[in-house]
GROMACS .gro file of C-alpha atoms in nm:
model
  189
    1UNK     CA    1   3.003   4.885   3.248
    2UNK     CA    2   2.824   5.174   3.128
    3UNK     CA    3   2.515   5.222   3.270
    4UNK     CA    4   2.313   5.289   2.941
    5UNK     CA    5   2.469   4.955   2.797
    6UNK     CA    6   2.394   4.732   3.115
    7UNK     CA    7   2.069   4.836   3.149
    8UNK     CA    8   1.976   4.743   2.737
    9UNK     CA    9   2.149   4.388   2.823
   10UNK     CA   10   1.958   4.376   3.115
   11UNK     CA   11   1.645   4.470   2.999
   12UNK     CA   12   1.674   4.205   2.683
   13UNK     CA   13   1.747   3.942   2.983
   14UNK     CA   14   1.468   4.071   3.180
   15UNK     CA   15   1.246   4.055   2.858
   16UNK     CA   16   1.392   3.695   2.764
   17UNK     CA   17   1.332   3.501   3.161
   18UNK     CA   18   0.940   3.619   3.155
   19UNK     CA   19   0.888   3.445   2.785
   20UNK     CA   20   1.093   3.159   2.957
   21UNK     CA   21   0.830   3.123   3.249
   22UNK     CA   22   0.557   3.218   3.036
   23UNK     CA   23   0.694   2.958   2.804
   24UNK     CA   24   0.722   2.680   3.094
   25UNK     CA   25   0.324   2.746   3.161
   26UNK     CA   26   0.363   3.008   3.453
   27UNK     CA   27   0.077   3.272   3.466
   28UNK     CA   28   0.298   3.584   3.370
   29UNK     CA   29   0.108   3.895   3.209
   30UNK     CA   30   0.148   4.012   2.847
   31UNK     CA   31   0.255   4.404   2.992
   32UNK     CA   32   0.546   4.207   3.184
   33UNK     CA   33   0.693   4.030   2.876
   34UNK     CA   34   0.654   4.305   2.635
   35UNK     CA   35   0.777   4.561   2.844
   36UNK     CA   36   1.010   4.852   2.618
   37UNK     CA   37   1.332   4.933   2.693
   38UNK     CA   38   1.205   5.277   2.856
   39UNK     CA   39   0.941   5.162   3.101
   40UNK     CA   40   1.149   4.917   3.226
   41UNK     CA   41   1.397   5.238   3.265
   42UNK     CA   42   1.147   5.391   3.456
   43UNK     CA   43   1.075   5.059   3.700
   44UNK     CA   44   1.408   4.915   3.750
   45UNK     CA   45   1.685   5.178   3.704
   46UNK     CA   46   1.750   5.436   3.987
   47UNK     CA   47   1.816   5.864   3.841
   48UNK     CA   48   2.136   5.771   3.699
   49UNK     CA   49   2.023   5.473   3.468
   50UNK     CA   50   2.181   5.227   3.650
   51UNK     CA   51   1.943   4.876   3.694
   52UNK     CA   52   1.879   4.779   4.027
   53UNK     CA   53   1.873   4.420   4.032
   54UNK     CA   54   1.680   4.356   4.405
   55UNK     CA   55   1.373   4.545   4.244
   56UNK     CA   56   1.348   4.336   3.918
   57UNK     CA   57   1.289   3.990   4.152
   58UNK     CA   58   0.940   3.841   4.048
   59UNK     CA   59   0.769   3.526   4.138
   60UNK     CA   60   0.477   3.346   3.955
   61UNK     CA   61   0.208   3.071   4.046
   62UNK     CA   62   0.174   2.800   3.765
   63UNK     CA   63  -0.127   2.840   3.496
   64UNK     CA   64  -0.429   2.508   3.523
   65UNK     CA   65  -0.271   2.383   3.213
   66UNK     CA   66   0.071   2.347   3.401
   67UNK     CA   67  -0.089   2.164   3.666
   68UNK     CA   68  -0.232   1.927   3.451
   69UNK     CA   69   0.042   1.869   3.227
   70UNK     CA   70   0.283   1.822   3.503
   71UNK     CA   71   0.027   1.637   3.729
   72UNK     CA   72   0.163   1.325   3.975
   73UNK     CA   73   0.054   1.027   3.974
   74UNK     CA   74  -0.234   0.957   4.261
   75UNK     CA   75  -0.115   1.016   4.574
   76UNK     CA   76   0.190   1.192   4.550
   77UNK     CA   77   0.211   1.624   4.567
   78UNK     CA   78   0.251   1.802   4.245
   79UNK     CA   79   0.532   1.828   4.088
   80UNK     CA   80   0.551   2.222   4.005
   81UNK     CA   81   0.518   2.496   4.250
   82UNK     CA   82   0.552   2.867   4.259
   83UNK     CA   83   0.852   3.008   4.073
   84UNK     CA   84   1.090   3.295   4.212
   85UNK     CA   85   1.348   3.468   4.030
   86UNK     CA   86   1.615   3.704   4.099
   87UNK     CA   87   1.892   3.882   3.918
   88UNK     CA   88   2.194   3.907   4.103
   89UNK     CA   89   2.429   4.141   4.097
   90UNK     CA   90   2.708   3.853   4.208
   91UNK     CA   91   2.960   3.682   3.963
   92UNK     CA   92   2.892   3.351   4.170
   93UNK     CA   93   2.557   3.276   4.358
   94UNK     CA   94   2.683   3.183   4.718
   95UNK     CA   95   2.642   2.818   4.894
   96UNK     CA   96   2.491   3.026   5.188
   97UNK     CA   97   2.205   3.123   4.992
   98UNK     CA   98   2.136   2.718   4.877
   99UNK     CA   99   2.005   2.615   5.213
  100UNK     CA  100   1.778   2.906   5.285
  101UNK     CA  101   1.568   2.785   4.996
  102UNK     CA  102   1.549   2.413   5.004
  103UNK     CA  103   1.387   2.208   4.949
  104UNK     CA  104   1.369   2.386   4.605
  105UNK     CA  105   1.472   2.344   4.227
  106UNK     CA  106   1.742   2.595   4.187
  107UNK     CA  107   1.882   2.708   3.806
  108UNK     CA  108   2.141   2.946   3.727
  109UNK     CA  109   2.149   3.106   3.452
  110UNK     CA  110   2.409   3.342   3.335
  111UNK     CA  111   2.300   3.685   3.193
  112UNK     CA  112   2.475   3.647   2.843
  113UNK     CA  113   2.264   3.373   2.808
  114UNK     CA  114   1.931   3.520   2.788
  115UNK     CA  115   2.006   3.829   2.574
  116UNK     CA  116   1.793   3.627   2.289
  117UNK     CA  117   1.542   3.384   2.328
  118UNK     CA  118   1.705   3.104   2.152
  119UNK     CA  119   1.344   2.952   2.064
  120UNK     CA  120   1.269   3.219   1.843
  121UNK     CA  121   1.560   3.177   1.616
  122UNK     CA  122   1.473   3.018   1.261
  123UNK     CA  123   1.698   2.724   1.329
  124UNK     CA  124   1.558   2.608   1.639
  125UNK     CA  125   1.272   2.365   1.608
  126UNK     CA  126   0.970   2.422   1.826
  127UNK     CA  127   0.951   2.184   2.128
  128UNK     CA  128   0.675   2.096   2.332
  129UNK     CA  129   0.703   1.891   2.664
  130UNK     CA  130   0.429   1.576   2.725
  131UNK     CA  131   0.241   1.535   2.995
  132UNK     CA  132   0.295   1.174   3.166
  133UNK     CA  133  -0.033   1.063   3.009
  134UNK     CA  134   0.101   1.213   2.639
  135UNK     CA  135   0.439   0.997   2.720
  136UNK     CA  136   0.254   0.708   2.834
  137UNK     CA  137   0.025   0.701   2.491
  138UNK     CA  138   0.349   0.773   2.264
  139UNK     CA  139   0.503   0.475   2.436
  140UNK     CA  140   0.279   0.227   2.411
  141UNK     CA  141   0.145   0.319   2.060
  142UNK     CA  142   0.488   0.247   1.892
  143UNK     CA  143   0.543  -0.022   2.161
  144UNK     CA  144   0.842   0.156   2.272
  145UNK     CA  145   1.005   0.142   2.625
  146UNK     CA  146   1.164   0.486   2.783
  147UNK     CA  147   1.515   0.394   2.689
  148UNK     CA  148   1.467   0.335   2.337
  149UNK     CA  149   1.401   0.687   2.258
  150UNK     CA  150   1.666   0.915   2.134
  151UNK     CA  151   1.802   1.143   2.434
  152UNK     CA  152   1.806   1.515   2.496
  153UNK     CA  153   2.072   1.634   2.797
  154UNK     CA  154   1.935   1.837   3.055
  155UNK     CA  155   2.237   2.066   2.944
  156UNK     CA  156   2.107   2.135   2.593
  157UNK     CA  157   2.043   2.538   2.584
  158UNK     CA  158   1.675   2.448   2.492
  159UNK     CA  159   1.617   2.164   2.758
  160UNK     CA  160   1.733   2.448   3.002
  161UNK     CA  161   1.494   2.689   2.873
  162UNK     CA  162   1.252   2.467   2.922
  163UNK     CA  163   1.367   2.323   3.234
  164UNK     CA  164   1.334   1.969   3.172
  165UNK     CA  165   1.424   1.742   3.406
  166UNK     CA  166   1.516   1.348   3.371
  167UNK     CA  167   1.234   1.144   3.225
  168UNK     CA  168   1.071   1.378   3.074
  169UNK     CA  169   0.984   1.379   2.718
  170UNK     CA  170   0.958   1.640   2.414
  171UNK     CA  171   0.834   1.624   2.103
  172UNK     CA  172   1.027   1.824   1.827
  173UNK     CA  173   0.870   1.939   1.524
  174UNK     CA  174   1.082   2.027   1.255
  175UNK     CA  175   1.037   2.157   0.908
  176UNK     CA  176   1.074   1.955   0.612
  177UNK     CA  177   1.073   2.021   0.245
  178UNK     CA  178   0.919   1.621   0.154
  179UNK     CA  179   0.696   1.630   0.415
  180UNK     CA  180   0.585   1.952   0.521
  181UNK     CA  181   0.643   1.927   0.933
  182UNK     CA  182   0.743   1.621   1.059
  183UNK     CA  183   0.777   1.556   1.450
  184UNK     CA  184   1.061   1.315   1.662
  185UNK     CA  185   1.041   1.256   2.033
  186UNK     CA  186   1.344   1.267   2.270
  187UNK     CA  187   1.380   1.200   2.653
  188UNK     CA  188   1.563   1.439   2.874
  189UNK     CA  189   1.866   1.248   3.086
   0.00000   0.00000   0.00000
């Protein structure tokens, strides 16, 4: 690939993971997801333009409100951590590389992927994740169990953006022309 060309694509990637993390509720600075096209030339392509993937890896610690929103019942250890991402340069992420990092969460995502941030696109509704306690309320206030509420795959491109996991719950808010804004709920399987 051109080097001028996969440096753009990577640079829109680069540009869409940090609003992902920042998204998720990771502490990620405003410079590092608006970073243009030619400082991240400067940072993360060597003299002939071409990225260099090992020196775009970044990791980041989750913000209070993460903590909180994702916080375990008593007793148990949180259920978020630090988060550490790489861009590899390989078509397929090896098995050997799996066991050096358990006991973590691993997602793959594929670069053509992230060349837009599919929540910023006028069709997508906004989502926002509930805490357990914001689940718990929403449950019992329309006497609802867990099953009874319309499902969301783990798959969906915005579940994966998000990186919901089973169990967990968003609320959608859509646009309507009646109503103004009007919100459903759906549980991740």
């Amino acid at each position: 690939m051109d080097p001028e060309r996969e440096c753009s694509r990577l640079w829109r990637a680069w540009r869409t993971v940090h609003e992902m993390v920042k998204d998720r509720g990771y502490e990620i600075s405003e410079e590092e997801v608006s970073i243009t096209l030619d400082e991240f030339r400067r940072h993360y392509c060597d003299s002939e333009g071409r990225p260099q993937r090992k020196n775009m890896t970044f990791k980041a610690n989750p913000s209070e409100k993460m903590l909180k929103q994702h916080a375990a019942p008593p007793g148990q250890p949180a259920n978020v951590g630090t988060i550490w991402v790489e861009f590899s340069s390989e078509p397929n992420i090896a098995m050997k590389i799996v066991p050096t990092v358990l006991p973590a969460i691993i997602e793959v995502f594929e670069e053509a992927d992230l060349l837009v941030n599919i929540t910023k696109h006028e069709l997508v509704p906004t989502h926002h994740l509930l805490s357990r306690e914001e689940k718990r309320r929403l449950l019992e206030r329309y006497r609802l169990k867990e099953t009874q509420l319309p499902r969301i795959q783990s798959a969906d491109p915005v579940a994966r953006y998000m990186g919901l996991k089973r169990g967990m719950v968003v609320k959608i808010v859509r646009k309507s022309e009646t109503s103004g804004r009007y919100a459903s709920y759906r549980l991740c399987m």
